[in-house]
Amino acid sequence: MRILVTNDDGIFSPGLVALARGGLPFGQVRVVAPNGEQSAMGHAITIQRPLKYHRVHPDSLDAYRVNGSPADCVALGLYRWEGADLVFSGINLGSNLSHDIWHSGTVGAAKQAVLLGVRAAAFSLALEEEEPEFEPLLPYVEQVITMLLEDQCPDLVNVNLPPDPWGIRWTRRSLRAYSGQVLEGEDSMGRRHYWFATTPLTDPEENTDRRAVEQGLISLTPLRLDLTDEEWLQQMRLIAQEDI
Ligand code: MN
């Protein structure tokens, strides 16, 4: 079993090392991660400049850094390793629930793996403190990986861990309303600047990723890349169109 591990927080993130260590009992692990922070880069790939791939040595892992996005790391990592059986992305410092997955570099990396024909999972930790302890989470990470290795497991899974979990649930994505606020401020030179702030506007729906994590449960959400609105398309086919 060959497992490629990446993230969007960069090669020095403690979450990356934790996920790589979680994968080690299951096979050979290689880390390929961005040089630095790439959070909220989504599924971006780099096409305007060349990429570099350099060996690094965090915790004696087989690890490489790339001057690109999380999805770049997956594409380049799979190319250099000549494929892998699984791609894991994370553990992100912060949850990736509900609409977060549109922006998430952590989830973007996992999607890129699936586009390239490799099963993948994104791992994110709901943060309560700035420097979380990953050690107590390792048994849970291993339990989740065991579930992901079962034959009937979906190809793309979004995993979110609360800080102190007591169980695991399969969930759906919450479709909560999303504020998308813009916060204005001033820098120390008196120049205007802006921050995006995204806070949920409603309580989470039943059996959703957000509800699970709020209740202290690890959330596993199966995702698919097909975004087609089948229901609407079916109606159109009946009304107006012939097959092509
Ligand atoms: Mn991140």
mmCIF file of N, CA, C and O in Angstrom, residues 8-9 39-40 91-107 122-129 132 158-163 176 198 200 209-210 212-214 217 219:
data_model
loop_
_atom_site.group_PDB
_atom_site.id
_atom_site.type_symbol
_atom_site.label_atom_id
_atom_site.label_comp_id
_atom_site.label_asym_id
_atom_site.label_seq_id
_atom_site.Cartn_x
_atom_site.Cartn_y
_atom_site.Cartn_z
ATOM 1 N N ASP A 8 -2.608 21.729 2.772
ATOM 2 C CA ASP A 8 -2.581 23.103 2.254
ATOM 3 C C ASP A 8 -1.975 24.085 3.257
ATOM 4 O O ASP A 8 -1.903 25.271 2.994
ATOM 5 N N ASP A 9 -1.537 23.568 4.424
ATOM 6 C CA ASP A 9 -0.931 24.448 5.428
ATOM 7 C C ASP A 9 0.588 24.519 5.268
ATOM 8 O O ASP A 9 1.238 25.288 5.977
ATOM 9 N N SER A 39 -3.695 27.724 2.141
ATOM 10 C CA SER A 39 -5.097 27.551 2.524
ATOM 11 C C SER A 39 -6.004 28.387 1.627
ATOM 12 O O SER A 39 -5.614 29.466 1.181
ATOM 13 N N ALA A 40 -7.204 27.863 1.375
ATOM 14 C CA ALA A 40 -8.219 28.519 0.541
ATOM 15 C C ALA A 40 -7.788 28.676 -0.913
ATOM 16 O O ALA A 40 -8.335 29.492 -1.643
ATOM 17 N N ILE A 91 -3.401 16.898 8.105
ATOM 18 C CA ILE A 91 -4.663 17.264 8.751
ATOM 19 C C ILE A 91 -4.719 18.780 8.799
ATOM 20 O O ILE A 91 -3.819 19.403 9.386
ATOM 21 N N ASN A 92 -5.743 19.369 8.200
ATOM 22 C CA ASN A 92 -5.824 20.825 8.131
ATOM 23 C C ASN A 92 -6.037 21.438 9.520
ATOM 24 O O ASN A 92 -6.773 20.887 10.343
ATOM 25 N N LEU A 93 -5.395 22.586 9.725
ATOM 26 C CA LEU A 93 -5.577 23.333 10.980
ATOM 27 C C LEU A 93 -6.837 24.171 10.846
ATOM 28 O O LEU A 93 -6.795 25.346 10.487
ATOM 29 N N GLY A 94 -7.978 23.566 11.106
ATOM 30 C CA GLY A 94 -9.284 24.207 10.951
ATOM 31 C C GLY A 94 -10.210 23.280 10.193
ATOM 32 O O GLY A 94 -9.755 22.507 9.330
ATOM 33 N N SER A 95 -11.503 23.337 10.528
ATOM 34 C CA SER A 95 -12.457 22.427 9.897
ATOM 35 C C SER A 95 -12.721 22.822 8.446
ATOM 36 O O SER A 95 -12.489 23.966 8.045
ATOM 37 N N ASN A 96 -13.194 21.866 7.660
ATOM 38 C CA ASN A 96 -13.650 22.126 6.291
ATOM 39 C C ASN A 96 -15.035 21.513 6.143
ATOM 40 O O ASN A 96 -15.194 20.393 5.636
ATOM 41 N N LEU A 97 -16.031 22.255 6.606
ATOM 42 C CA LEU A 97 -17.403 21.772 6.665
ATOM 43 C C LEU A 97 -18.269 22.533 5.673
ATOM 44 O O LEU A 97 -17.965 23.680 5.318
ATOM 45 N N SER A 98 -19.369 21.871 5.244
ATOM 46 C CA SER A 98 -20.377 22.565 4.460
ATOM 47 C C SER A 98 -19.758 23.268 3.237
ATOM 48 O O SER A 98 -18.995 22.663 2.499
ATOM 49 N N HIS A 99 -20.030 24.565 3.058
ATOM 50 C CA HIS A 99 -19.541 25.281 1.872
ATOM 51 C C HIS A 99 -18.038 25.519 1.887
ATOM 52 O O HIS A 99 -17.480 25.933 0.864
ATOM 53 N N ASP A 100 -17.377 25.265 3.014
ATOM 54 C CA ASP A 100 -15.915 25.425 3.052
ATOM 55 C C ASP A 100 -15.234 24.618 1.956
ATOM 56 O O ASP A 100 -14.152 24.982 1.497
ATOM 57 N N ILE A 101 -15.857 23.505 1.566
ATOM 58 C CA ILE A 101 -15.140 22.617 0.641
ATOM 59 C C ILE A 101 -14.979 23.240 -0.749
ATOM 60 O O ILE A 101 -14.131 22.807 -1.512
ATOM 61 N N TRP A 102 -15.746 24.293 -1.054
ATOM 62 C CA TRP A 102 -15.542 24.977 -2.352
ATOM 63 C C TRP A 102 -14.194 25.692 -2.390
ATOM 64 O O TRP A 102 -13.590 25.847 -3.444
ATOM 65 N N HIS A 103 -13.756 26.195 -1.243
ATOM 66 C CA HIS A 103 -12.521 26.989 -1.186
ATOM 67 C C HIS A 103 -11.323 26.179 -0.714
ATOM 68 O O HIS A 103 -10.179 26.554 -0.981
ATOM 69 N N SER A 104 -11.580 25.104 -0.005
ATOM 70 C CA SER A 104 -10.530 24.394 0.730
ATOM 71 C C SER A 104 -9.433 23.834 -0.170
ATOM 72 O O SER A 104 -9.706 23.057 -1.100
ATOM 73 N N GLY A 105 -8.192 24.183 0.125
ATOM 74 C CA GLY A 105 -7.053 23.561 -0.557
ATOM 75 C C GLY A 105 -6.877 22.118 -0.120
ATOM 76 O O GLY A 105 -6.411 21.275 -0.890
ATOM 77 N N THR A 106 -7.252 21.830 1.111
ATOM 78 C CA THR A 106 -7.169 20.461 1.636
ATOM 79 C C THR A 106 -8.060 19.535 0.807
ATOM 80 O O THR A 106 -7.639 18.468 0.358
ATOM 81 N N VAL A 107 -9.305 19.961 0.605
ATOM 82 C CA VAL A 107 -10.243 19.151 -0.186
ATOM 83 C C VAL A 107 -9.838 19.191 -1.671
ATOM 84 O O VAL A 107 -9.943 18.182 -2.379
ATOM 85 N N ALA A 122 -9.718 13.863 2.523
ATOM 86 C CA ALA A 122 -9.245 15.111 3.127
ATOM 87 C C ALA A 122 -9.525 15.051 4.619
ATOM 88 O O ALA A 122 -10.622 14.651 5.026
ATOM 89 N N PHE A 123 -8.542 15.420 5.440
ATOM 90 C CA PHE A 123 -8.675 15.403 6.904
ATOM 91 C C PHE A 123 -8.539 16.820 7.440
ATOM 92 O O PHE A 123 -7.569 17.516 7.107
ATOM 93 N N SER A 124 -9.478 17.239 8.290
ATOM 94 C CA SER A 124 -9.418 18.578 8.881
ATOM 95 C C SER A 124 -9.778 18.491 10.356
ATOM 96 O O SER A 124 -10.627 17.689 10.755
ATOM 97 N N LEU A 125 -9.149 19.359 11.142
ATOM 98 C CA LEU A 125 -9.390 19.373 12.594
ATOM 99 C C LEU A 125 -10.058 20.685 12.983
ATOM 100 O O LEU A 125 -9.544 21.770 12.677
ATOM 101 N N ALA A 126 -11.213 20.587 13.643
ATOM 102 C CA ALA A 126 -11.871 21.789 14.172
ATOM 103 C C ALA A 126 -11.009 22.314 15.317
ATOM 104 O O ALA A 126 -10.738 21.577 16.271
ATOM 105 N N LEU A 127 -10.568 23.548 15.194
ATOM 106 C CA LEU A 127 -9.591 24.085 16.142
ATOM 107 C C LEU A 127 -10.252 24.732 17.341
ATOM 108 O O LEU A 127 -11.199 25.491 17.215
ATOM 109 N N GLU A 128 -9.709 24.430 18.523
ATOM 110 C CA GLU A 128 -10.112 25.164 19.716
ATOM 111 C C GLU A 128 -8.950 25.984 20.243
ATOM 112 O O GLU A 128 -9.124 26.961 20.931
ATOM 113 N N GLU A 129 -7.735 25.535 19.920
ATOM 114 C CA GLU A 129 -6.554 26.294 20.331
ATOM 115 C C GLU A 129 -5.612 26.426 19.144
ATOM 116 O O GLU A 129 -5.677 25.644 18.204
ATOM 117 N N PRO A 132 -2.838 22.853 18.412
ATOM 118 C CA PRO A 132 -3.525 21.654 18.911
ATOM 119 C C PRO A 132 -2.561 20.484 19.110
ATOM 120 O O PRO A 132 -1.521 20.408 18.464
ATOM 121 N N ASN A 158 -14.549 13.365 2.773
ATOM 122 C CA ASN A 158 -14.138 14.557 3.531
ATOM 123 C C ASN A 158 -14.290 14.253 5.017
ATOM 124 O O ASN A 158 -15.398 14.069 5.509
ATOM 125 N N VAL A 159 -13.153 14.197 5.718
ATOM 126 C CA VAL A 159 -13.135 13.826 7.139
ATOM 127 C C VAL A 159 -12.908 15.080 7.980
ATOM 128 O O VAL A 159 -11.980 15.839 7.715
ATOM 129 N N ASN A 160 -13.760 15.302 8.971
ATOM 130 C CA ASN A 160 -13.566 16.404 9.914
ATOM 131 C C ASN A 160 -13.544 15.863 11.333
ATOM 132 O O ASN A 160 -14.450 15.128 11.731
ATOM 133 N N LEU A 161 -12.504 16.248 12.077
ATOM 134 C CA LEU A 161 -12.361 15.755 13.452
ATOM 135 C C LEU A 161 -12.613 16.882 14.440
ATOM 136 O O LEU A 161 -12.053 17.976 14.287
ATOM 137 N N PRO A 162 -13.428 16.615 15.487
ATOM 138 C CA PRO A 162 -13.505 17.574 16.594
ATOM 139 C C PRO A 162 -12.258 17.384 17.466
ATOM 140 O O PRO A 162 -11.584 16.367 17.341
ATOM 141 N N PRO A 163 -11.951 18.334 18.356
ATOM 142 C CA PRO A 163 -10.717 18.229 19.132
ATOM 143 C C PRO A 163 -10.665 16.983 20.030
ATOM 144 O O PRO A 163 -9.610 16.422 20.231
ATOM 145 N N ARG A 176 -26.005 25.014 4.937
ATOM 146 C CA ARG A 176 -26.347 26.186 5.726
ATOM 147 C C ARG A 176 -26.204 27.468 4.898
ATOM 148 O O ARG A 176 -25.381 27.545 3.984
ATOM 149 N N THR A 198 -16.420 34.351 7.008
ATOM 150 C CA THR A 198 -17.528 33.481 6.624
ATOM 151 C C THR A 198 -18.055 32.772 7.860
ATOM 152 O O THR A 198 -17.410 31.869 8.383
ATOM 153 N N PRO A 200 -21.493 30.821 9.689
ATOM 154 C CA PRO A 200 -22.799 30.221 9.409
ATOM 155 C C PRO A 200 -23.929 31.072 9.976
ATOM 156 O O PRO A 200 -23.791 31.676 11.032
ATOM 157 N N ASP A 209 -22.387 17.209 8.360
ATOM 158 C CA ASP A 209 -20.992 17.280 8.818
ATOM 159 C C ASP A 209 -20.852 18.258 9.984
ATOM 160 O O ASP A 209 -20.224 17.969 11.003
ATOM 161 N N ARG A 210 -21.511 19.401 9.850
ATOM 162 C CA ARG A 210 -21.363 20.434 10.874
ATOM 163 C C ARG A 210 -21.979 20.001 12.202
ATOM 164 O O ARG A 210 -21.416 20.218 13.270
ATOM 165 N N ALA A 212 -22.371 16.911 13.266
ATOM 166 C CA ALA A 212 -21.541 15.855 13.866
ATOM 167 C C ALA A 212 -20.381 16.473 14.647
ATOM 168 O O ALA A 212 -20.168 16.135 15.822
ATOM 169 N N VAL A 213 -19.650 17.376 14.006
ATOM 170 C CA VAL A 213 -18.463 17.953 14.657
ATOM 171 C C VAL A 213 -18.873 18.773 15.886
ATOM 172 O O VAL A 213 -18.215 18.709 16.927
ATOM 173 N N GLU A 214 -20.004 19.492 15.794
ATOM 174 C CA GLU A 214 -20.482 20.257 16.958
ATOM 175 C C GLU A 214 -20.806 19.331 18.130
ATOM 176 O O GLU A 214 -20.715 19.727 19.278
ATOM 177 N N LEU A 217 -18.393 14.415 17.295
ATOM 178 C CA LEU A 217 -18.237 13.208 16.481
ATOM 179 C C LEU A 217 -17.352 13.492 15.268
ATOM 180 O O LEU A 217 -17.414 14.589 14.694
ATOM 181 N N SER A 219 -16.715 13.389 11.532
ATOM 182 C CA SER A 219 -17.635 13.377 10.399
ATOM 183 C C SER A 219 -16.925 12.845 9.159
ATOM 184 O O SER A 219 -15.852 13.334 8.793
#
